[in-house]
Short mmCIF file of N, CA and C in Angstrom, two decimals:
data_model
loop_
_atom_site.label_atom_id
_atom_site.label_comp_id
_atom_site.label_asym_id
_atom_site.label_seq_id
_atom_site.Cartn_x
_atom_site.Cartn_y
_atom_site.Cartn_z
N MET A 296 -11.69 11.85 -17.51
CA MET A 296 -11.92 11.16 -16.26
C MET A 296 -13.20 11.69 -15.65
N GLY A 297 -14.15 10.79 -15.47
CA GLY A 297 -15.45 11.17 -14.93
C GLY A 297 -15.46 11.18 -13.42
N ARG A 298 -16.66 11.34 -12.92
CA ARG A 298 -16.83 11.33 -11.46
C ARG A 298 -16.69 9.92 -10.93
N ARG A 299 -16.23 9.81 -9.71
CA ARG A 299 -16.07 8.50 -9.08
C ARG A 299 -17.37 8.08 -8.43
N THR A 300 -17.59 6.78 -8.46
CA THR A 300 -18.77 6.24 -7.78
C THR A 300 -18.47 6.10 -6.29
N GLN A 301 -19.51 5.84 -5.52
CA GLN A 301 -19.31 5.65 -4.08
C GLN A 301 -18.43 4.43 -3.82
N ALA A 302 -18.58 3.39 -4.61
CA ALA A 302 -17.75 2.19 -4.43
C ALA A 302 -16.28 2.50 -4.69
N GLN A 303 -16.00 3.32 -5.70
CA GLN A 303 -14.61 3.70 -5.98
C GLN A 303 -14.03 4.55 -4.86
N ARG A 304 -14.83 5.46 -4.31
CA ARG A 304 -14.35 6.28 -3.19
C ARG A 304 -14.11 5.42 -1.96
N ASP A 305 -15.01 4.47 -1.70
CA ASP A 305 -14.83 3.56 -0.57
C ASP A 305 -13.58 2.70 -0.74
N ALA A 306 -13.36 2.21 -1.95
CA ALA A 306 -12.17 1.39 -2.20
C ALA A 306 -10.89 2.20 -1.98
N ALA A 307 -10.90 3.45 -2.40
CA ALA A 307 -9.72 4.30 -2.19
C ALA A 307 -9.50 4.56 -0.71
N THR A 308 -10.57 4.77 0.04
CA THR A 308 -10.46 5.00 1.48
C THR A 308 -9.88 3.77 2.18
N VAL A 309 -10.38 2.60 1.83
CA VAL A 309 -9.88 1.36 2.43
C VAL A 309 -8.42 1.17 2.07
N GLU A 310 -8.04 1.45 0.85
CA GLU A 310 -6.66 1.27 0.42
C GLU A 310 -5.72 2.23 1.13
N ILE A 311 -6.16 3.46 1.35
CA ILE A 311 -5.34 4.42 2.08
C ILE A 311 -5.16 3.95 3.52
N GLY A 312 -6.23 3.48 4.14
CA GLY A 312 -6.13 2.95 5.50
C GLY A 312 -5.18 1.77 5.58
N PHE A 313 -5.30 0.85 4.61
CA PHE A 313 -4.40 -0.29 4.58
C PHE A 313 -2.96 0.15 4.41
N ALA A 314 -2.73 1.11 3.54
CA ALA A 314 -1.36 1.60 3.31
C ALA A 314 -0.78 2.19 4.59
N LEU A 315 -1.55 2.98 5.30
CA LEU A 315 -1.05 3.62 6.52
C LEU A 315 -0.80 2.60 7.64
N VAL A 316 -1.74 1.69 7.84
CA VAL A 316 -1.58 0.71 8.92
C VAL A 316 -0.43 -0.25 8.62
N SER A 317 -0.36 -0.75 7.40
CA SER A 317 0.73 -1.68 7.08
C SER A 317 2.08 -0.99 7.10
N ALA A 318 2.13 0.28 6.70
CA ALA A 318 3.38 1.03 6.74
C ALA A 318 3.82 1.29 8.18
N ALA A 319 2.89 1.60 9.05
CA ALA A 319 3.24 1.82 10.46
C ALA A 319 3.75 0.52 11.08
N PHE A 320 3.09 -0.57 10.80
CA PHE A 320 3.53 -1.87 11.32
C PHE A 320 4.93 -2.20 10.83
N LEU A 321 5.17 -2.02 9.54
CA LEU A 321 6.48 -2.33 8.98
C LEU A 321 7.56 -1.40 9.55
N ALA A 322 7.24 -0.14 9.75
CA ALA A 322 8.21 0.80 10.32
C ALA A 322 8.58 0.41 11.75
N VAL A 323 7.61 -0.04 12.53
CA VAL A 323 7.89 -0.49 13.90
C VAL A 323 8.78 -1.72 13.87
N ILE A 324 8.51 -2.63 12.97
CA ILE A 324 9.33 -3.84 12.85
C ILE A 324 10.76 -3.48 12.47
N VAL A 325 10.93 -2.59 11.50
CA VAL A 325 12.27 -2.18 11.08
C VAL A 325 13.00 -1.51 12.24
N PHE A 326 12.31 -0.63 12.95
CA PHE A 326 12.94 0.04 14.09
C PHE A 326 13.38 -0.98 15.13
N ALA A 327 12.52 -1.94 15.45
CA ALA A 327 12.84 -2.94 16.47
C ALA A 327 14.00 -3.83 16.05
N VAL A 328 14.02 -4.21 14.77
CA VAL A 328 15.08 -5.09 14.29
C VAL A 328 16.43 -4.38 14.31
N VAL A 329 16.44 -3.11 13.94
CA VAL A 329 17.71 -2.38 13.88
C VAL A 329 18.15 -1.92 15.27
N ALA A 330 17.26 -1.34 16.05
CA ALA A 330 17.63 -0.80 17.35
C ALA A 330 17.61 -1.85 18.46
N GLY A 331 16.87 -2.92 18.28
CA GLY A 331 16.71 -3.94 19.31
C GLY A 331 18.00 -4.52 19.85
N PRO A 332 18.94 -4.89 19.00
CA PRO A 332 20.19 -5.44 19.54
C PRO A 332 20.93 -4.48 20.46
N GLY A 333 20.75 -3.18 20.26
CA GLY A 333 21.40 -2.22 21.14
C GLY A 333 20.88 -2.30 22.56
N TRP A 334 19.62 -2.66 22.73
CA TRP A 334 19.05 -2.78 24.06
C TRP A 334 19.14 -4.23 24.58
N LEU A 335 19.07 -5.18 23.66
CA LEU A 335 19.06 -6.59 24.05
C LEU A 335 20.43 -7.05 24.55
N PHE A 336 21.46 -6.67 23.84
CA PHE A 336 22.81 -7.08 24.20
C PHE A 336 23.50 -5.96 24.97
N ASP A 337 24.53 -6.29 25.65
CA ASP A 337 25.25 -5.31 26.47
C ASP A 337 26.24 -4.54 25.57
N LEU A 338 25.72 -3.58 24.81
CA LEU A 338 26.57 -2.78 23.93
C LEU A 338 26.93 -1.47 24.61
N SER A 339 27.97 -0.86 24.11
CA SER A 339 28.38 0.44 24.67
C SER A 339 27.33 1.49 24.33
N ALA A 340 27.37 2.59 25.05
CA ALA A 340 26.39 3.66 24.84
C ALA A 340 26.51 4.23 23.43
N GLY A 341 27.71 4.33 22.92
CA GLY A 341 27.91 4.85 21.56
C GLY A 341 27.31 3.94 20.50
N ALA A 342 27.53 2.64 20.66
CA ALA A 342 26.98 1.68 19.70
C ALA A 342 25.45 1.68 19.77
N ARG A 343 24.93 1.71 21.00
CA ARG A 343 23.48 1.74 21.17
C ARG A 343 22.89 2.99 20.53
N HIS A 344 23.55 4.14 20.77
CA HIS A 344 23.07 5.39 20.19
C HIS A 344 23.14 5.34 18.66
N GLY A 345 24.17 4.74 18.12
CA GLY A 345 24.29 4.61 16.67
C GLY A 345 23.19 3.75 16.07
N LEU A 346 22.89 2.63 16.72
CA LEU A 346 21.83 1.76 16.22
C LEU A 346 20.46 2.45 16.29
N VAL A 347 20.22 3.16 17.38
CA VAL A 347 18.93 3.86 17.51
C VAL A 347 18.83 4.96 16.47
N THR A 348 19.94 5.65 16.21
CA THR A 348 19.93 6.71 15.19
C THR A 348 19.65 6.14 13.80
N VAL A 349 20.30 5.05 13.46
CA VAL A 349 20.07 4.41 12.16
C VAL A 349 18.61 3.93 12.07
N ALA A 350 18.11 3.35 13.14
CA ALA A 350 16.72 2.89 13.16
C ALA A 350 15.76 4.06 13.02
N ALA A 351 16.08 5.18 13.66
CA ALA A 351 15.21 6.36 13.58
C ALA A 351 15.21 6.98 12.19
N VAL A 352 16.22 6.72 11.41
CA VAL A 352 16.25 7.19 10.02
C VAL A 352 15.55 6.19 9.10
N LEU A 353 15.80 4.90 9.31
CA LEU A 353 15.22 3.87 8.43
C LEU A 353 13.72 3.69 8.60
N ALA A 354 13.22 3.81 9.81
CA ALA A 354 11.80 3.57 10.06
C ALA A 354 10.90 4.53 9.28
N PRO A 355 11.13 5.86 9.33
CA PRO A 355 10.28 6.75 8.54
C PRO A 355 10.44 6.55 7.03
N MET A 356 11.67 6.23 6.62
CA MET A 356 11.87 5.97 5.19
C MET A 356 11.07 4.75 4.76
N THR A 357 11.07 3.72 5.58
CA THR A 357 10.29 2.51 5.30
C THR A 357 8.80 2.84 5.24
N PHE A 358 8.34 3.66 6.17
CA PHE A 358 6.94 4.06 6.20
C PHE A 358 6.54 4.73 4.88
N VAL A 359 7.32 5.70 4.44
CA VAL A 359 7.00 6.45 3.22
C VAL A 359 7.04 5.54 2.00
N VAL A 360 8.07 4.71 1.91
CA VAL A 360 8.18 3.82 0.75
C VAL A 360 7.00 2.86 0.69
N ARG A 361 6.58 2.34 1.83
CA ARG A 361 5.45 1.41 1.86
C ARG A 361 4.14 2.09 1.43
N VAL A 362 3.89 3.28 1.95
CA VAL A 362 2.66 3.99 1.59
C VAL A 362 2.64 4.29 0.09
N VAL A 363 3.75 4.79 -0.42
CA VAL A 363 3.81 5.13 -1.85
C VAL A 363 3.63 3.88 -2.71
N THR A 364 4.28 2.79 -2.32
CA THR A 364 4.19 1.56 -3.11
C THR A 364 2.76 1.01 -3.14
N VAL A 365 2.11 0.96 -1.99
CA VAL A 365 0.75 0.43 -1.93
C VAL A 365 -0.21 1.30 -2.74
N LEU A 366 -0.12 2.61 -2.57
CA LEU A 366 -1.04 3.49 -3.29
C LEU A 366 -0.74 3.52 -4.80
N TRP A 367 0.51 3.39 -5.17
CA TRP A 367 0.86 3.36 -6.59
C TRP A 367 0.27 2.10 -7.24
N ARG A 368 0.42 0.96 -6.56
CA ARG A 368 -0.16 -0.28 -7.10
C ARG A 368 -1.68 -0.17 -7.23
N PHE A 369 -2.31 0.42 -6.23
CA PHE A 369 -3.77 0.57 -6.28
C PHE A 369 -4.17 1.46 -7.44
N GLN A 370 -3.46 2.55 -7.63
CA GLN A 370 -3.77 3.47 -8.73
C GLN A 370 -3.63 2.77 -10.08
N ASN A 371 -2.55 2.02 -10.24
CA ASN A 371 -2.34 1.31 -11.51
C ASN A 371 -3.38 0.22 -11.71
N ALA A 372 -3.75 -0.47 -10.66
CA ALA A 372 -4.76 -1.54 -10.79
C ALA A 372 -6.12 -0.96 -11.17
N THR A 373 -6.50 0.16 -10.58
CA THR A 373 -7.80 0.75 -10.92
C THR A 373 -7.77 1.37 -12.30
N ARG A 374 -6.62 1.88 -12.71
CA ARG A 374 -6.52 2.47 -14.04
C ARG A 374 -6.71 1.41 -15.11
N TYR A 375 -6.08 0.24 -14.93
CA TYR A 375 -6.21 -0.82 -15.92
C TYR A 375 -7.59 -1.46 -15.89
N GLN A 376 -8.23 -1.49 -14.74
CA GLN A 376 -9.59 -2.03 -14.67
C GLN A 376 -10.56 -1.15 -15.44
N SER A 377 -10.40 0.15 -15.33
CA SER A 377 -11.35 1.06 -15.97
C SER A 377 -11.14 1.14 -17.47
N GLU A 378 -9.96 0.75 -17.97
CA GLU A 378 -9.69 0.83 -19.41
C GLU A 378 -10.12 -0.43 -20.16
N GLU A 379 -10.41 -1.51 -19.45
CA GLU A 379 -10.81 -2.74 -20.11
C GLU A 379 -12.24 -2.61 -20.64
N PRO A 380 -12.47 -3.05 -21.86
CA PRO A 380 -13.85 -3.00 -22.37
C PRO A 380 -14.71 -4.04 -21.67
N ASP A 381 -16.01 -3.84 -21.74
CA ASP A 381 -16.93 -4.82 -21.16
C ASP A 381 -16.77 -6.14 -21.88
N PRO A 382 -16.87 -7.26 -21.16
CA PRO A 382 -16.67 -8.56 -21.80
C PRO A 382 -17.75 -8.89 -22.83
N GLN A 383 -18.94 -8.33 -22.68
CA GLN A 383 -20.02 -8.60 -23.61
C GLN A 383 -20.83 -7.31 -23.79
N PRO A 384 -21.04 -6.90 -25.04
CA PRO A 384 -21.86 -5.70 -25.23
C PRO A 384 -23.31 -5.96 -24.82
N SER A 385 -24.00 -4.89 -24.54
CA SER A 385 -25.39 -5.02 -24.11
C SER A 385 -26.22 -5.55 -25.28
N GLN A 386 -26.86 -6.68 -25.04
CA GLN A 386 -27.70 -7.31 -26.06
C GLN A 386 -29.02 -7.70 -25.39
N PRO A 387 -30.01 -6.85 -25.46
CA PRO A 387 -31.29 -7.16 -24.78
C PRO A 387 -31.89 -8.46 -25.30
N GLY A 388 -32.36 -9.29 -24.36
CA GLY A 388 -33.01 -10.53 -24.73
C GLY A 388 -32.07 -11.71 -24.83
N ARG A 389 -30.80 -11.48 -24.84
CA ARG A 389 -29.84 -12.59 -24.94
C ARG A 389 -29.25 -12.85 -23.58
N THR A 390 -29.24 -14.12 -23.18
CA THR A 390 -28.68 -14.49 -21.89
C THR A 390 -27.35 -15.21 -22.03
N ASN A 391 -27.03 -15.69 -23.22
CA ASN A 391 -25.79 -16.41 -23.44
C ASN A 391 -25.04 -15.71 -24.56
N PRO A 392 -23.77 -15.41 -24.38
CA PRO A 392 -23.05 -14.69 -25.44
C PRO A 392 -22.92 -15.51 -26.73
N ASP A 393 -23.08 -16.82 -26.67
CA ASP A 393 -22.97 -17.66 -27.86
C ASP A 393 -24.30 -17.83 -28.60
N SER A 394 -25.38 -17.34 -28.04
CA SER A 394 -26.67 -17.58 -28.68
C SER A 394 -26.94 -16.59 -29.79
#
């Protein structure tokens, strides 16, 4: 494995940012969907506390799973891209692969 180019480092940075932002968004949605009915409807304090507790456990788990999934896909995609041979070998003077 050689050194990474600036474009590869930039792509990794963008992918990490995307993973973190999308994971945070998804975790907030999961928390709201699970805990929301406890505040929206007139539930007992115990039921509300139970829903908030379950939401507080599921949201971080969702965050971690999303980050790992996005970064794993990115790693596999870049690995397969780098292993593919060039579509046409270098042939000075030729502009068409069929010529």
